[in-house]
């Protein structure tokens, strides 16, 4: 299994959408451009935004890479994109609403945003929060410097991402499957039973198909046991 099993999922979403112009924000070490370079996906126009120093590599097929603080609104693009990819970053910003609003403006009508982030809803993370007050992978930022150190601000779950995306007007919020063992430990099955029963009851009482789908997704193994979240949503149009 890949060290970053969410990456093939992101590529499959972009292929299914037929995305030919993509904003990679933030682009990190340029894994998406490397996938284009290796022929794993075809993207005609790939632009990048990086919050910190980007290791410039002229061989990577970015049209341009701009350094920009994603906690501030992005400038409107010259041409809207088919897709925006935000991989492993929404938990590193202090203004996620600003980020989603910027992405929405950057998309064409019907364009998609693809977000990946650690899932803090799986059972071991919940247990760690109960015992320590911090989710798995999320520790105090005391002594760390913004822009220099790795600081995690917000732990995300599927319901939280769904809430924020719908608040900013996105539609078709979808949780995608990641190829990983779910759950990793048998005890997580037992710990998840109360949650499964609750989500099942909410699904049966749902008043609309949208509510039914929401509770069914919240009760899926990827939501309850997965270590990653890969969520896509559309800009209406």
Coordinates of C-alpha atoms in Angstrom, one line a residue:
X1 CA 0.0 0.0 0.0
X2 CA 1.2 3.5 -0.8
X3 CA 2.7 5.6 2.0
X4 CA 0.0 8.1 1.1
X5 CA -3.0 6.0 0.1
X6 CA -5.2 9.0 -0.5
X7 CA -3.2 10.1 -3.6
X8 CA -4.6 7.4 -6.0
X9 CA -8.1 8.3 -4.8
X10 CA -7.5 12.0 -5.7
X11 CA -6.2 11.0 -9.1
X12 CA -9.2 8.8 -9.8
X13 CA -11.6 11.7 -8.8
X14 CA -9.9 14.0 -11.2
X15 CA -10.0 11.5 -14.0
X16 CA -13.7 10.8 -13.4
X17 CA -14.4 14.5 -13.5
X18 CA -12.4 15.0 -16.7
X19 CA -10.4 17.8 -15.0
X20 CA -8.0 19.4 -17.5
X21 CA -7.2 22.6 -15.5
X22 CA -6.3 22.1 -11.8
X23 CA -5.2 24.3 -9.0
X24 CA -2.9 22.4 -6.5
X25 CA -3.3 24.4 -3.3
X26 CA -1.0 23.9 -1.5
X27 CA 1.3 21.9 -3.7
X28 CA 3.7 20.8 -1.0
X29 CA 6.5 18.8 -2.6
X30 CA 4.7 18.6 -5.9
X31 CA 3.3 15.1 -5.8
X32 CA 0.4 15.9 -8.1
X33 CA 2.8 17.4 -10.7
X34 CA 5.0 14.2 -10.3
X35 CA 1.9 12.1 -11.1
X36 CA 1.4 14.2 -14.3
X37 CA 5.0 13.8 -15.2
X38 CA 4.9 10.1 -14.7
X39 CA 1.9 9.8 -17.0
X40 CA -0.5 8.6 -14.3
X41 CA -2.9 11.4 -15.2
X42 CA -3.3 14.0 -17.9
X43 CA -3.8 17.6 -16.8
X44 CA -3.4 20.3 -19.4
X45 CA -3.0 23.3 -17.0
X46 CA -1.6 22.7 -13.5
X47 CA -1.0 25.7 -11.3
X48 CA 0.3 25.6 -7.7
X49 CA 0.0 27.6 -4.6
X50 CA 2.4 27.1 -1.7
X51 CA 2.1 28.4 1.8
X52 CA 5.8 28.0 2.5
X53 CA 9.1 27.7 0.5
X54 CA 8.5 25.5 -2.5
X55 CA 11.5 23.5 -3.7
X56 CA 11.7 24.8 -7.3
X57 CA 12.1 22.1 -9.8
X58 CA 11.8 23.3 -13.4
X59 CA 11.2 19.8 -14.6
X60 CA 7.8 19.6 -12.8
X61 CA 4.9 20.5 -15.1
X62 CA 3.5 23.4 -13.2
X63 CA 2.6 26.4 -15.3
X64 CA 3.3 28.5 -12.3
X65 CA 3.7 28.2 -8.5
X66 CA 2.7 31.2 -6.4
X67 CA 3.7 31.7 -2.7
X68 CA 0.6 32.8 -0.8
X69 CA -0.9 32.6 2.6
X70 CA -4.0 30.5 2.3
X71 CA -5.5 32.1 5.4
X72 CA -6.1 35.1 3.2
X73 CA -8.4 35.2 0.2
X74 CA -6.8 34.1 -3.0
X75 CA -6.8 36.5 -6.0
X76 CA -9.4 35.5 -8.6
X77 CA -7.8 33.5 -11.4
X78 CA -7.7 34.7 -15.0
X79 CA -9.5 31.5 -16.0
X80 CA -11.5 29.3 -13.6
X81 CA -10.3 25.8 -12.9
X82 CA -12.1 22.5 -13.4
X83 CA -10.8 21.3 -10.0
X84 CA -9.0 22.4 -6.9
X85 CA -7.0 19.9 -4.9
X86 CA -6.3 20.7 -1.3
X87 CA -4.2 17.7 0.0
X88 CA -3.3 17.4 3.7
X89 CA -3.6 21.1 4.5
X90 CA -7.0 22.1 5.7
X91 CA -6.0 21.1 9.2
X92 CA -2.9 23.4 9.0
X93 CA -4.8 26.7 8.3
X94 CA -6.5 29.0 10.8
X95 CA -9.3 30.2 8.5
X96 CA -10.7 27.1 6.7
X97 CA -13.8 29.1 5.7
X98 CA -11.6 31.6 3.8
X99 CA -9.9 28.7 2.1
X100 CA -13.2 27.1 0.9
X101 CA -14.5 30.5 -0.2
X102 CA -11.3 31.1 -2.2
X103 CA -11.5 27.7 -3.9
X104 CA -15.2 28.3 -4.8
X105 CA -14.3 31.5 -6.6
X106 CA -11.4 29.8 -8.4
X107 CA -13.7 27.0 -9.8
X108 CA -15.9 27.1 -12.9
X109 CA -19.6 26.3 -12.4
X110 CA -19.8 22.6 -11.9
X111 CA -16.1 22.4 -10.9
X112 CA -15.0 20.3 -8.0
X113 CA -12.9 20.7 -4.9
X114 CA -11.0 17.6 -3.5
X115 CA -9.9 17.8 0.1
X116 CA -7.8 15.2 2.0
X117 CA -7.1 15.4 5.7
X118 CA -6.4 13.1 8.6
X119 CA -9.6 11.6 10.0
X120 CA -9.9 12.2 13.8
X121 CA -13.1 10.2 14.1
X122 CA -11.6 6.8 14.2
X123 CA -11.9 5.0 17.5
X124 CA -8.3 5.1 18.7
X125 CA -8.2 8.9 18.1
X126 CA -11.5 9.3 20.0
X127 CA -10.0 7.3 22.9
X128 CA -6.8 9.4 22.9
X129 CA -8.9 12.5 23.1
X130 CA -10.8 11.1 26.0
X131 CA -7.6 10.2 27.9
X132 CA -5.3 13.1 26.8
X133 CA -7.5 15.8 25.5
X134 CA -5.8 15.7 22.1
X135 CA -6.7 13.7 19.0
X136 CA -4.2 11.3 17.4
X137 CA -1.6 13.4 15.5
X138 CA -2.9 16.7 17.0
X139 CA -0.8 18.0 19.8
X140 CA -0.3 21.5 21.4
X141 CA 1.5 24.0 19.3
X142 CA 3.3 25.6 22.3
X143 CA 6.8 26.5 21.4
X144 CA 6.2 26.1 17.7
X145 CA 6.5 28.9 15.2
X146 CA 3.9 29.5 12.5
X147 CA 5.3 29.2 9.0
X148 CA 8.3 27.2 10.3
X149 CA 7.0 24.3 12.3
X150 CA 4.3 21.7 11.6
X151 CA 1.2 23.0 13.6
X152 CA -2.2 21.3 13.4
X153 CA -5.0 23.6 14.2
X154 CA -8.3 21.8 13.5
X155 CA -9.1 18.1 13.8
X156 CA -11.6 17.1 11.0
X157 CA -14.3 14.6 10.7
X158 CA -16.7 13.8 7.8
X159 CA -19.6 15.6 9.5
X160 CA -17.5 18.7 10.1
X161 CA -16.3 18.9 6.5
X162 CA -19.8 18.3 5.2
X163 CA -21.1 21.1 7.4
X164 CA -18.4 23.6 6.2
X165 CA -18.7 22.7 2.6
X166 CA -22.5 23.0 2.5
X167 CA -22.3 26.3 4.5
X168 CA -20.2 27.8 1.7
X169 CA -22.6 26.6 -1.0
X170 CA -21.0 23.4 -2.3
X171 CA -23.2 20.5 -3.3
X172 CA -22.7 16.8 -3.8
X173 CA -20.5 16.3 -0.8
X174 CA -19.0 12.9 -1.2
X175 CA -16.8 10.8 1.0
X176 CA -14.5 8.5 -1.0
X177 CA -13.1 5.1 -0.1
X178 CA -9.3 4.9 0.7
X179 CA -7.5 1.6 0.3
X180 CA -6.5 0.9 3.9
X181 CA -7.3 -1.6 6.6
X182 CA -10.5 -0.5 8.4
X183 CA -10.3 -0.9 11.3
X184 CA -6.8 -1.8 12.2
X185 CA -7.6 -3.4 15.6
X186 CA -10.5 -5.6 16.6
X187 CA -11.3 -3.6 19.7
X188 CA -12.2 -0.7 17.4
X189 CA -15.2 -2.7 16.2
X190 CA -16.5 -2.9 19.7
X191 CA -15.9 0.7 20.4
X192 CA -17.7 1.8 17.3
X193 CA -20.9 -0.2 18.0
X194 CA -22.7 2.7 19.9
X195 CA -22.0 5.1 17.1
X196 CA -23.2 2.6 14.4
X197 CA -26.4 2.1 16.3
X198 CA -27.0 5.8 16.7
X199 CA -26.3 6.6 13.0
X200 CA -28.5 3.7 12.0
X201 CA -31.3 5.1 14.1
X202 CA -30.8 8.6 12.6
X203 CA -30.8 7.1 9.1
X204 CA -34.1 5.3 9.7
X205 CA -35.7 8.5 11.0
X206 CA -34.4 10.7 8.2
X207 CA -37.0 12.9 6.6
X208 CA -35.3 13.4 3.2
X209 CA -33.1 11.3 0.9
X210 CA -30.3 13.8 1.6
X211 CA -30.5 13.2 5.3
X212 CA -30.6 9.4 4.7
X213 CA -27.4 9.6 2.6
X214 CA -25.7 11.8 5.2
X215 CA -26.3 9.4 8.1
X216 CA -25.5 6.3 5.9
X217 CA -22.1 7.9 5.0
X218 CA -21.4 8.9 8.6
X219 CA -21.8 5.3 9.6
X220 CA -19.5 3.8 6.9
X221 CA -16.3 2.2 7.8
X222 CA -14.3 4.9 6.1
X223 CA -15.9 7.5 8.3
X224 CA -15.6 5.6 11.5
X225 CA -12.4 3.7 11.1
X226 CA -10.4 5.3 8.2
X227 CA -7.2 7.2 9.0
X228 CA -7.8 9.5 6.0
X229 CA -10.7 11.6 4.7
X230 CA -11.0 12.2 1.0
X231 CA -14.0 14.4 0.3
X232 CA -15.1 16.1 -2.9
X233 CA -17.8 18.6 -3.5
X234 CA -19.1 20.7 -6.5
X235 CA -19.6 24.3 -7.1
X236 CA -23.2 24.7 -8.3
X237 CA -23.8 25.5 -11.9

